[in-house]
Short mmCIF file of N, CA and C in Angstrom, two decimals:
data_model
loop_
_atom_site.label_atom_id
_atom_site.label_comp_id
_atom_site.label_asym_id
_atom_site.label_seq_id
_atom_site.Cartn_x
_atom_site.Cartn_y
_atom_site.Cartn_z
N UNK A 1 0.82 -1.19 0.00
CA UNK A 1 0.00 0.00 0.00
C UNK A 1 0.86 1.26 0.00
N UNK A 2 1.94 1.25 0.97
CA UNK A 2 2.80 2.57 0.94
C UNK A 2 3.37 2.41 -0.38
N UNK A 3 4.13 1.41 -1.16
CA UNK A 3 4.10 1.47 -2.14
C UNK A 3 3.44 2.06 -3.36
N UNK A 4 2.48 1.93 -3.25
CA UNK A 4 1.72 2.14 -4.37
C UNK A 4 1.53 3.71 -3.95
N UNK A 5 1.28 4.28 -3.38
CA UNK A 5 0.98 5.72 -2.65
C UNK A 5 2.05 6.18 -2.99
N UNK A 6 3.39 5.64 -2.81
CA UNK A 6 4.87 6.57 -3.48
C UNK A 6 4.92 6.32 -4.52
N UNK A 7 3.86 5.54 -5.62
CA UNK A 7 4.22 5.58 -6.68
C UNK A 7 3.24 6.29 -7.74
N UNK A 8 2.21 6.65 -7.05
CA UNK A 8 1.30 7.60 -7.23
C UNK A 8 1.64 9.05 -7.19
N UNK A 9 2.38 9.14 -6.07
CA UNK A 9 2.54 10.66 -5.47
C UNK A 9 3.96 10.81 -6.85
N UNK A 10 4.80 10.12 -6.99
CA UNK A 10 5.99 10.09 -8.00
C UNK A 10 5.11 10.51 -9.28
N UNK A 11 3.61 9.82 -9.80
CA UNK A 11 3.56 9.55 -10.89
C UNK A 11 2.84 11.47 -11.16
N UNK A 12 2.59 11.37 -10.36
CA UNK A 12 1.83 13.21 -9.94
C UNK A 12 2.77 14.17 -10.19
N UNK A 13 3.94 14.05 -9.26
CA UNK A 13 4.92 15.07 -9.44
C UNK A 13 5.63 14.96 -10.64
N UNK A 14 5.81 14.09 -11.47
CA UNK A 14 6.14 14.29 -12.61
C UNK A 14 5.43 15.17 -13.56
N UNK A 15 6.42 15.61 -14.55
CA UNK A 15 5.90 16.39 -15.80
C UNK A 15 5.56 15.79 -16.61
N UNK A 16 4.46 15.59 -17.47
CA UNK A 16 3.70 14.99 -18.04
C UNK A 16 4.20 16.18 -19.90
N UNK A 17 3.86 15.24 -20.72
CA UNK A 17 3.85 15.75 -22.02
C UNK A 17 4.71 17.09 -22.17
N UNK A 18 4.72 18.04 -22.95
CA UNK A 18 5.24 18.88 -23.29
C UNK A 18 6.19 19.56 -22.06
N UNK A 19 5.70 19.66 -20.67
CA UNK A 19 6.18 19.57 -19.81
C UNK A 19 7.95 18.84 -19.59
N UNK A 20 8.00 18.10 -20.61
CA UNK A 20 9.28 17.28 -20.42
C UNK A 20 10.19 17.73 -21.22
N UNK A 21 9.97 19.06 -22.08
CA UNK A 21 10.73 19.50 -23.04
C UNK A 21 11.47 20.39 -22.30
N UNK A 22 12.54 20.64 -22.71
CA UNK A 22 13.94 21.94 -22.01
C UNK A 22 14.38 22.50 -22.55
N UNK A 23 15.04 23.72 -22.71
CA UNK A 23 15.78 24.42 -23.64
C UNK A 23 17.21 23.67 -24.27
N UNK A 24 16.44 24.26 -25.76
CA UNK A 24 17.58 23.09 -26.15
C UNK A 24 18.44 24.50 -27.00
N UNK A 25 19.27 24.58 -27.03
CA UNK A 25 20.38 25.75 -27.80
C UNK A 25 21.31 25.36 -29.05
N UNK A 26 21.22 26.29 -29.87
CA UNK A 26 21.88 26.32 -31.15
C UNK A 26 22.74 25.26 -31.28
N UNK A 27 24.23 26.45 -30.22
CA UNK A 27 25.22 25.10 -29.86
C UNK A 27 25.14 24.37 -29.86
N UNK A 28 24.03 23.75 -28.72
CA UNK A 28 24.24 22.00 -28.63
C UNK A 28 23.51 21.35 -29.98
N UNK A 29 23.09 21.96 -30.83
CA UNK A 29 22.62 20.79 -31.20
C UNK A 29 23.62 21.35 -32.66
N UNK A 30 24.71 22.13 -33.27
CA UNK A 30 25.67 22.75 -34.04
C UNK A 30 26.56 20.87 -33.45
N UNK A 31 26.86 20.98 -31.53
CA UNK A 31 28.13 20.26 -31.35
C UNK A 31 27.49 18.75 -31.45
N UNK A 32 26.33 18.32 -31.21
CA UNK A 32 25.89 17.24 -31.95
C UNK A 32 26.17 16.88 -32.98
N UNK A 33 25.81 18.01 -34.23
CA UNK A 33 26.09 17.67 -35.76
C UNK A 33 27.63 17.26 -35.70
N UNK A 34 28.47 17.92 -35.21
CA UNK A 34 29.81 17.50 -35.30
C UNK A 34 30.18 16.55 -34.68
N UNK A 35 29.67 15.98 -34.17
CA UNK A 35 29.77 14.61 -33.48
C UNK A 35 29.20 13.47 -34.04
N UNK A 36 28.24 13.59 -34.66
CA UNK A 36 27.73 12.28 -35.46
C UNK A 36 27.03 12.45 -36.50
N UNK A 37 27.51 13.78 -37.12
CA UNK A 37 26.88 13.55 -38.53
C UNK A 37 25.92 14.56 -38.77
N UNK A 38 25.50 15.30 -40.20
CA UNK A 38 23.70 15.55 -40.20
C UNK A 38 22.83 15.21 -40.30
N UNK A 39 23.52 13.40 -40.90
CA UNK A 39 22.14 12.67 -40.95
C UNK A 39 21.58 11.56 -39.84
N UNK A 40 22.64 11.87 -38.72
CA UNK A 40 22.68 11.04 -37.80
C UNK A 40 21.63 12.15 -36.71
N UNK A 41 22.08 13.56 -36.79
CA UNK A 41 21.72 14.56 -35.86
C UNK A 41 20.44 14.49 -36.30
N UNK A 42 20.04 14.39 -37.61
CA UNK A 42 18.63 14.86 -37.94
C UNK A 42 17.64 14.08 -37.54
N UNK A 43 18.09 12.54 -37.68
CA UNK A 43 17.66 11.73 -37.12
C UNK A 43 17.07 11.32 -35.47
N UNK A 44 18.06 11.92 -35.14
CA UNK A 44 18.02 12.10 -33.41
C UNK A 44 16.63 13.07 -32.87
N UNK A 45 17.02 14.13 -33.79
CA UNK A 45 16.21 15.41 -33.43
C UNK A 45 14.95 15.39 -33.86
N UNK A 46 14.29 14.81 -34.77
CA UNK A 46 13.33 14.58 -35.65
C UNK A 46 12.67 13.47 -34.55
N UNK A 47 12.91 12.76 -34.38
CA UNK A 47 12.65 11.56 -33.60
C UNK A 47 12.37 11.54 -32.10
N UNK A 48 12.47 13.14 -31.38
CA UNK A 48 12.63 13.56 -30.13
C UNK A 48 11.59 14.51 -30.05
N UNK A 49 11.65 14.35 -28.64
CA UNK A 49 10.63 16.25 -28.29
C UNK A 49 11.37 17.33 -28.23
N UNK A 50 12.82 17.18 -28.97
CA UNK A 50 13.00 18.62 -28.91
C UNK A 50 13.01 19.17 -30.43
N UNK A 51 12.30 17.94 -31.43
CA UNK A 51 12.23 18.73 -32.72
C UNK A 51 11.63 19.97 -32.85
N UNK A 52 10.56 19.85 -32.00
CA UNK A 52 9.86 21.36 -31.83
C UNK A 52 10.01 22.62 -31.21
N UNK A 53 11.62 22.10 -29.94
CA UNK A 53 12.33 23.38 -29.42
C UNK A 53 13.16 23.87 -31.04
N UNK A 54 13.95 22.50 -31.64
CA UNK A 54 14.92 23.22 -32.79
C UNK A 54 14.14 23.48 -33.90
N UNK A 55 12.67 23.77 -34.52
CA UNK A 55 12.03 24.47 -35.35
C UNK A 55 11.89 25.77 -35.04
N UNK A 56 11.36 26.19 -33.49
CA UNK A 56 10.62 27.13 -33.05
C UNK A 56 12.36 27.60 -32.71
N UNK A 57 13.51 27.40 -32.46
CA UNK A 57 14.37 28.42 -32.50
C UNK A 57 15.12 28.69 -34.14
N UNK A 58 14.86 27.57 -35.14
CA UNK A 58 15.29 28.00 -36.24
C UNK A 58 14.42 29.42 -36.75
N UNK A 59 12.98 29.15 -36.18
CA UNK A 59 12.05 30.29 -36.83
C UNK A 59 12.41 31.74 -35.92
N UNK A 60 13.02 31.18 -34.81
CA UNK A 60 13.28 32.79 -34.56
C UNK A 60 14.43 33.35 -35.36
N UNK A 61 15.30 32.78 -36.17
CA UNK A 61 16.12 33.51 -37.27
C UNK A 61 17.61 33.88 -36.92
N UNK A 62 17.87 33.75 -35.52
CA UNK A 62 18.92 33.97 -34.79
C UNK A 62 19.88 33.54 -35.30
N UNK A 63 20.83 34.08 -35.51
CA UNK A 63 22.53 33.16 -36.69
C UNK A 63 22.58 31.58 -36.09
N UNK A 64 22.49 31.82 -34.86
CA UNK A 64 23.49 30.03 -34.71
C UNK A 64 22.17 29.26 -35.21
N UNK A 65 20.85 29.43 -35.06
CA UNK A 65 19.70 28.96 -35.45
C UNK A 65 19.79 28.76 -37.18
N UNK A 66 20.08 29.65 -37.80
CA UNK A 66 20.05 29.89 -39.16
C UNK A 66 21.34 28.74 -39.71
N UNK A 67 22.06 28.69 -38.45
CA UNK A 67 23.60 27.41 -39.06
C UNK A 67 22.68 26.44 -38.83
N UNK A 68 22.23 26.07 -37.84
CA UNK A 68 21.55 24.44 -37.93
C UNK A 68 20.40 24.18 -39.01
N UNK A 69 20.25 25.19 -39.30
CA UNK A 69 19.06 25.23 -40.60
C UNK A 69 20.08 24.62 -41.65
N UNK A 70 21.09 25.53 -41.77
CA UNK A 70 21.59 25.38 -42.96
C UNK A 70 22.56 23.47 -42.85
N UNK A 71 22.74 23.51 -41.79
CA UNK A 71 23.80 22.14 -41.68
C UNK A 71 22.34 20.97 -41.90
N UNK A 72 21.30 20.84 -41.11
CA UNK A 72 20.25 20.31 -41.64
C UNK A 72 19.57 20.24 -42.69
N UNK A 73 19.14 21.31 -43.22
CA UNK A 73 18.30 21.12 -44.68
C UNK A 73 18.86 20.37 -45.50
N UNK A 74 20.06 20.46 -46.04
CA UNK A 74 20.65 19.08 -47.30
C UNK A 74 20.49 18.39 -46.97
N UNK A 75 20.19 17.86 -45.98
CA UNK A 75 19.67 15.94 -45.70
C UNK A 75 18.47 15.83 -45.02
N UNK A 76 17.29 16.47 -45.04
CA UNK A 76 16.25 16.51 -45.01
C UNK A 76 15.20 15.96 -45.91
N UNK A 77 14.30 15.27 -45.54
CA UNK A 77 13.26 15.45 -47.16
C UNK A 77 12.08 14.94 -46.03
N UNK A 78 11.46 15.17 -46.81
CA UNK A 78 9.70 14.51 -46.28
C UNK A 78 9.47 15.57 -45.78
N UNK A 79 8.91 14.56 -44.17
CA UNK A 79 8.24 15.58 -42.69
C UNK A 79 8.72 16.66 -42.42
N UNK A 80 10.29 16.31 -42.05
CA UNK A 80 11.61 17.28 -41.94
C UNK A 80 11.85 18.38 -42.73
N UNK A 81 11.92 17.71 -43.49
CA UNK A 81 11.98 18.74 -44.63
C UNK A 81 10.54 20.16 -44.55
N UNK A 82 9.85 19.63 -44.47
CA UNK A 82 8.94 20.75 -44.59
C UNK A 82 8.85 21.32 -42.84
N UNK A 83 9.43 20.70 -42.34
CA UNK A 83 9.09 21.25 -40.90
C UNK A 83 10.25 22.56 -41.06
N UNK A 84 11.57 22.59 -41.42
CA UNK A 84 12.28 23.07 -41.59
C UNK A 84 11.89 24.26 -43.01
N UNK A 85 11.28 23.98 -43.65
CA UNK A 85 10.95 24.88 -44.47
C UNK A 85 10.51 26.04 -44.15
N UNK A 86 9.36 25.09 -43.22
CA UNK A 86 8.16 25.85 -42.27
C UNK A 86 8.97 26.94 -41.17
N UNK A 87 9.89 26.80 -40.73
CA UNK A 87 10.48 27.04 -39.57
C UNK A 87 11.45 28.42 -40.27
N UNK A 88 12.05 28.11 -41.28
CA UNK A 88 13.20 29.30 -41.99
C UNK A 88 11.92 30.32 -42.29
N UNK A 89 10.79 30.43 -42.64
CA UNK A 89 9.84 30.65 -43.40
C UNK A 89 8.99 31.65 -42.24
N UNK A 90 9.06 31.12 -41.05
CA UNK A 90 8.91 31.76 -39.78
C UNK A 90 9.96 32.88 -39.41
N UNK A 91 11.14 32.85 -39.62
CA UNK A 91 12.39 33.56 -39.33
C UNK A 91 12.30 34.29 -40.53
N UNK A 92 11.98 34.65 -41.68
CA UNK A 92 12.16 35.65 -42.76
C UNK A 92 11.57 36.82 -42.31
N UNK A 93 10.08 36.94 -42.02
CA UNK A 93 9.65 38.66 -41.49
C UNK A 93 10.34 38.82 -40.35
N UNK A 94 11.56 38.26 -39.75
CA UNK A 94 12.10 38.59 -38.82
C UNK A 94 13.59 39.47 -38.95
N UNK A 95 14.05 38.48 -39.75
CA UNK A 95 15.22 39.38 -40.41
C UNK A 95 15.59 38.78 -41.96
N UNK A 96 14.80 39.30 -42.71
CA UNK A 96 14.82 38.89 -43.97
C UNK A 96 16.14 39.16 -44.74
N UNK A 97 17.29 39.72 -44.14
CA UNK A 97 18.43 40.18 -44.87
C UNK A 97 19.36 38.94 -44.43
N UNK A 98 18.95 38.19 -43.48
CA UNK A 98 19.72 37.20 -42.63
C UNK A 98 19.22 35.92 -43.92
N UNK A 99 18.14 35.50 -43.85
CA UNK A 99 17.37 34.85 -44.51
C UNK A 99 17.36 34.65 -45.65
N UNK A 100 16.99 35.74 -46.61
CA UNK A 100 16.51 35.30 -47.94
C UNK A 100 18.54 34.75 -48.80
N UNK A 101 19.23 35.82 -48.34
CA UNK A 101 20.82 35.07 -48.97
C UNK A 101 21.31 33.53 -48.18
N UNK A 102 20.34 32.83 -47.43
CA UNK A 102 20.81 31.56 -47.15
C UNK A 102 19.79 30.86 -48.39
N UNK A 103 18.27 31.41 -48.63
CA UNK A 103 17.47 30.56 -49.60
C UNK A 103 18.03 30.64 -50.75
N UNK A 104 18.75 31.87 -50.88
CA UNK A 104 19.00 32.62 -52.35
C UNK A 104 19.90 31.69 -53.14
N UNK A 105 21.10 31.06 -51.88
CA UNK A 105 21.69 29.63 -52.19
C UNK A 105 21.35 28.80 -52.28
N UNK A 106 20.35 28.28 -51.39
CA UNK A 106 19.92 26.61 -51.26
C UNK A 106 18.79 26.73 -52.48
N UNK A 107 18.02 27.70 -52.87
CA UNK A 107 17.41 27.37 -53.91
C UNK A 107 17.63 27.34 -55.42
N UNK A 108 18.58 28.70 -55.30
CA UNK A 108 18.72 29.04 -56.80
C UNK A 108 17.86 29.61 -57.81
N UNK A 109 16.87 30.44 -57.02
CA UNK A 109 15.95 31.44 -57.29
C UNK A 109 16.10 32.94 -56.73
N UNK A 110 15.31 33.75 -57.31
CA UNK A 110 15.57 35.11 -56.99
C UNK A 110 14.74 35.76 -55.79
N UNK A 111 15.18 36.80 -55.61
CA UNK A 111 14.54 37.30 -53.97
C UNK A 111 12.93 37.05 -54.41
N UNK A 112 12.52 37.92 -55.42
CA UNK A 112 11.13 37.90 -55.79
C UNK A 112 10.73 36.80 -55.77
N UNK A 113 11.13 35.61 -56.62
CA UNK A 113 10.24 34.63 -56.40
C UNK A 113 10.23 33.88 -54.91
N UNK A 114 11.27 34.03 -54.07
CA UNK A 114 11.56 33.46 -52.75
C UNK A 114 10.16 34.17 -51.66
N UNK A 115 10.15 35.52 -52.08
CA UNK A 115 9.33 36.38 -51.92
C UNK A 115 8.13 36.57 -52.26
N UNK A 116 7.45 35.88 -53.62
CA UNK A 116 6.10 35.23 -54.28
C UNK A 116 5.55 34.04 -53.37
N UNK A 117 4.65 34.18 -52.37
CA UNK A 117 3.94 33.24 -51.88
C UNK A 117 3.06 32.14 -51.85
N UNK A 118 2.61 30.97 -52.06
CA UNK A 118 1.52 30.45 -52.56
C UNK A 118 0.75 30.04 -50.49
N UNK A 119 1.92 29.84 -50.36
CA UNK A 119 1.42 29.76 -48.45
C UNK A 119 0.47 27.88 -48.93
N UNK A 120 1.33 27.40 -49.61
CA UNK A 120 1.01 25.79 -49.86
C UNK A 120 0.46 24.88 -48.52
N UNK A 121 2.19 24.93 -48.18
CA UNK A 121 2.04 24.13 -47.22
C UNK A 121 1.50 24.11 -45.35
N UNK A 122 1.44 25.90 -45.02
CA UNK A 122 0.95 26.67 -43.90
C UNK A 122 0.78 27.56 -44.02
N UNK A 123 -0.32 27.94 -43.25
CA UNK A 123 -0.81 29.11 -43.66
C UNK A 123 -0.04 30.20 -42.29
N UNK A 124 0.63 30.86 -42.57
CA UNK A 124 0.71 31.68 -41.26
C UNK A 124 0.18 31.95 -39.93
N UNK A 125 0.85 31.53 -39.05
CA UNK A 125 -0.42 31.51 -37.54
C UNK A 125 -1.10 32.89 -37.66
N UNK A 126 -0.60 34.34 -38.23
CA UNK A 126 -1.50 35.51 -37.78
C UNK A 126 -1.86 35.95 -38.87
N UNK A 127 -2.40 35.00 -39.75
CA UNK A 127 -2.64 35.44 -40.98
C UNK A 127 -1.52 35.75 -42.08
N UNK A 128 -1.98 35.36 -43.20
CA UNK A 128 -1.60 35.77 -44.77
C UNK A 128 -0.82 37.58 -44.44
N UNK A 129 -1.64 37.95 -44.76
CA UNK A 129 -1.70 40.43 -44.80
C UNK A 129 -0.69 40.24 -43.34
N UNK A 130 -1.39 40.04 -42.11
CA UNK A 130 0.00 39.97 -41.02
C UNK A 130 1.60 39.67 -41.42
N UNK A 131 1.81 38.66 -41.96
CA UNK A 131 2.85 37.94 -42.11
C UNK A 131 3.52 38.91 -43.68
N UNK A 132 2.61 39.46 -44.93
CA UNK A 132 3.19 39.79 -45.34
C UNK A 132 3.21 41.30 -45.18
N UNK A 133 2.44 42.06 -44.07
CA UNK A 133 3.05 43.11 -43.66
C UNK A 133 4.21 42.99 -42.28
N UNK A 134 4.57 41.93 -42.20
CA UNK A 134 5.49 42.03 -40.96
C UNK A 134 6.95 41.99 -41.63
N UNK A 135 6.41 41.24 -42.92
CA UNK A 135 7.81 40.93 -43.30
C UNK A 135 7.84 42.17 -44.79
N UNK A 136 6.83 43.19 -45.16
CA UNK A 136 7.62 44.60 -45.69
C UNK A 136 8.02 45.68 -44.88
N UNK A 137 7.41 45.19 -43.51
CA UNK A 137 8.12 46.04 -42.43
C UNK A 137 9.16 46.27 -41.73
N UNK A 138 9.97 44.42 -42.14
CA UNK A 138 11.53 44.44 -41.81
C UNK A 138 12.14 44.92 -42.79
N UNK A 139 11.60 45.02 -44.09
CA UNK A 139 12.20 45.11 -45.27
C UNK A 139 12.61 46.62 -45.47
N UNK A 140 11.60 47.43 -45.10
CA UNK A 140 12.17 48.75 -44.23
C UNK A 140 13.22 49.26 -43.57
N UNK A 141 13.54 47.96 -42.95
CA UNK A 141 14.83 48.26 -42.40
C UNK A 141 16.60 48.43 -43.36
N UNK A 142 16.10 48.34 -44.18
CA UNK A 142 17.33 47.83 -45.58
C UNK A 142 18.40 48.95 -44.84
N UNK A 143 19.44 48.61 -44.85
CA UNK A 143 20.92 49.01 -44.86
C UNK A 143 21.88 48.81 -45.49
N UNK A 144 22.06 49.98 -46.60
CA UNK A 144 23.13 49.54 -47.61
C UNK A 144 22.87 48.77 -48.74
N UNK A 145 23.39 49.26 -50.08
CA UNK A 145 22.76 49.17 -50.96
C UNK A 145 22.18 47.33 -51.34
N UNK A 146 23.02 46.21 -50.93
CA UNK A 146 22.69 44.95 -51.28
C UNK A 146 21.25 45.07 -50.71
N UNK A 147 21.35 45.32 -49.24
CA UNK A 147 19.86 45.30 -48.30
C UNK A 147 18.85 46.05 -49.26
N UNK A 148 18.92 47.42 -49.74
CA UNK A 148 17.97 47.59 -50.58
C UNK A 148 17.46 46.99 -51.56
N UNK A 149 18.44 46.88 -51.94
CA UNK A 149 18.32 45.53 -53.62
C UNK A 149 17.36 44.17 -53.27
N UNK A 150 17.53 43.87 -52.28
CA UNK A 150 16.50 42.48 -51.45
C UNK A 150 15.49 42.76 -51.43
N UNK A 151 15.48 44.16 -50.45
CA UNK A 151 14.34 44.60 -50.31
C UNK A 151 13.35 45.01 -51.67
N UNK A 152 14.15 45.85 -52.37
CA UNK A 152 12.54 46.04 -53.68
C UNK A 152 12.66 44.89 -54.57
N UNK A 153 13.54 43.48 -54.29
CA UNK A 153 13.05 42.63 -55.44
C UNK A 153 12.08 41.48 -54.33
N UNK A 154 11.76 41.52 -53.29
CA UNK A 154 11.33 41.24 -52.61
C UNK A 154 9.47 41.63 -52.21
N UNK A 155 9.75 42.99 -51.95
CA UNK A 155 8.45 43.81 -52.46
C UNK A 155 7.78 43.15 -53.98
N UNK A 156 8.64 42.91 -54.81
CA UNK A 156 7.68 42.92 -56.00
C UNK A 156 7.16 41.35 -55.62
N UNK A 157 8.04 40.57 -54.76
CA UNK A 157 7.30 39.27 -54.61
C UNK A 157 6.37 39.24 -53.83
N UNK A 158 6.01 40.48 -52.93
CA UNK A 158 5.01 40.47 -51.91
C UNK A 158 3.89 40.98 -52.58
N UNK A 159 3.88 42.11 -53.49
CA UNK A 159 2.63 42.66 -54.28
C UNK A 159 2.44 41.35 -54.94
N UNK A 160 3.53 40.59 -56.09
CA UNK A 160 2.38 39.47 -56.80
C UNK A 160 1.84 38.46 -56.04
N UNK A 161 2.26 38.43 -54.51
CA UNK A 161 1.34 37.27 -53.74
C UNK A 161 -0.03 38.10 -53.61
N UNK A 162 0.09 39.23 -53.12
CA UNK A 162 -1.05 39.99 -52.90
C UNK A 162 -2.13 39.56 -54.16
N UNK A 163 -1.80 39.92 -55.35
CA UNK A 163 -2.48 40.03 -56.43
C UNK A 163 -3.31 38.69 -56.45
N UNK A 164 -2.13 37.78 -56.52
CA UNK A 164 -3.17 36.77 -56.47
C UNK A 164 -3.64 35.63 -55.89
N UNK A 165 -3.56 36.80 -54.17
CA UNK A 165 -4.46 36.34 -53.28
C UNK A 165 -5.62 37.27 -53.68
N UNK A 166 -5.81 37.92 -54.14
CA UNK A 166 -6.75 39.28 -54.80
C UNK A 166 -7.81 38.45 -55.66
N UNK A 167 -6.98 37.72 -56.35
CA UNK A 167 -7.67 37.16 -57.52
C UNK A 167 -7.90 35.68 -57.28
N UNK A 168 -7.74 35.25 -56.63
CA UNK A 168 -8.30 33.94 -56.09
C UNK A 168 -7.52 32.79 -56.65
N UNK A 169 -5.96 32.65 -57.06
CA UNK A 169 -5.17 31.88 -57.77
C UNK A 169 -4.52 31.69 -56.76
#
């Protein structure tokens, strides 16, 4: 009986679900990759509860965040893959000058079209107009002539999403 009562009172004080997740940081999961790989790390991370600490800090856009993006995405595909899509995609109205020259590589497309939306695969948590006024509002921020250059080929990708979200395409 006391048994079972300490194993009750144990099963109580524990953290239950999401509760069991911890801060997980750039670093550690940068000195992971160097330790066993990206397709070993991706594996690990994908497969854990902290895939959703290392999305939700890739989407905040932060450099060491933006390296594990980048050391991850080439060996990504599927789930991953789009979780990570999802996640860089989160970090652009944040600092889109950080951002769009890591896609500008991995895709091999231009700011505008990086910048042309179809919003396929998620739709923005605060809305479509939110998301693409948050992100002509960083674009505002341009410093120096490359930053400008992003910025208005960027704009023209935000008016043709507009358009044809306008037009129902």
């Amino acid at each position: 009986m006391k048994l079972m009562a300490l194993l009750l009172t144990a099963t109580l004080l524990m953290p239950a679900g999401p509760a069991l997740t911890r801060d997980l940081s750039a670093n550690e999961v940068l000195a992971h990759i160097r330790k066993v790989g990206e397709r070993r790390a991706l594996a690990d991370y994908f497969e854990s509860h902290d895939w959703s600490n290392l999305t939700r800090g890739i989407g905040s856009g932060e450099p060491e965040w933006l390296g594990v993006y980048q050391a991850l995405r080439p060996v990504s595909d599927g789930e991953s893959g789009e979780d990570l899509g999802e996640a860089i995609f989160d970090a652009l109205p944040k600092y889109p000058f950080r951002v769009l020259p890591i896609l500008e590589v991995e895709t091999h497309v231009t700011v505008q079209e990086l910048c042309t939306f179809s919003f396929e695969s998620k739709y923005p948590d605060d809305g479509v107009e939110s998301y693409l006024t948050r992100l002509d509002g960083a674009l505002a921020l341009a410093a120096g002539e490359n930053e400008r250059r992003m910025a208005s080929q960027c704009r023209l990708g935000i008016q043709a999403t507009k358009e044809s979200i306008k037009h129902g395409s």
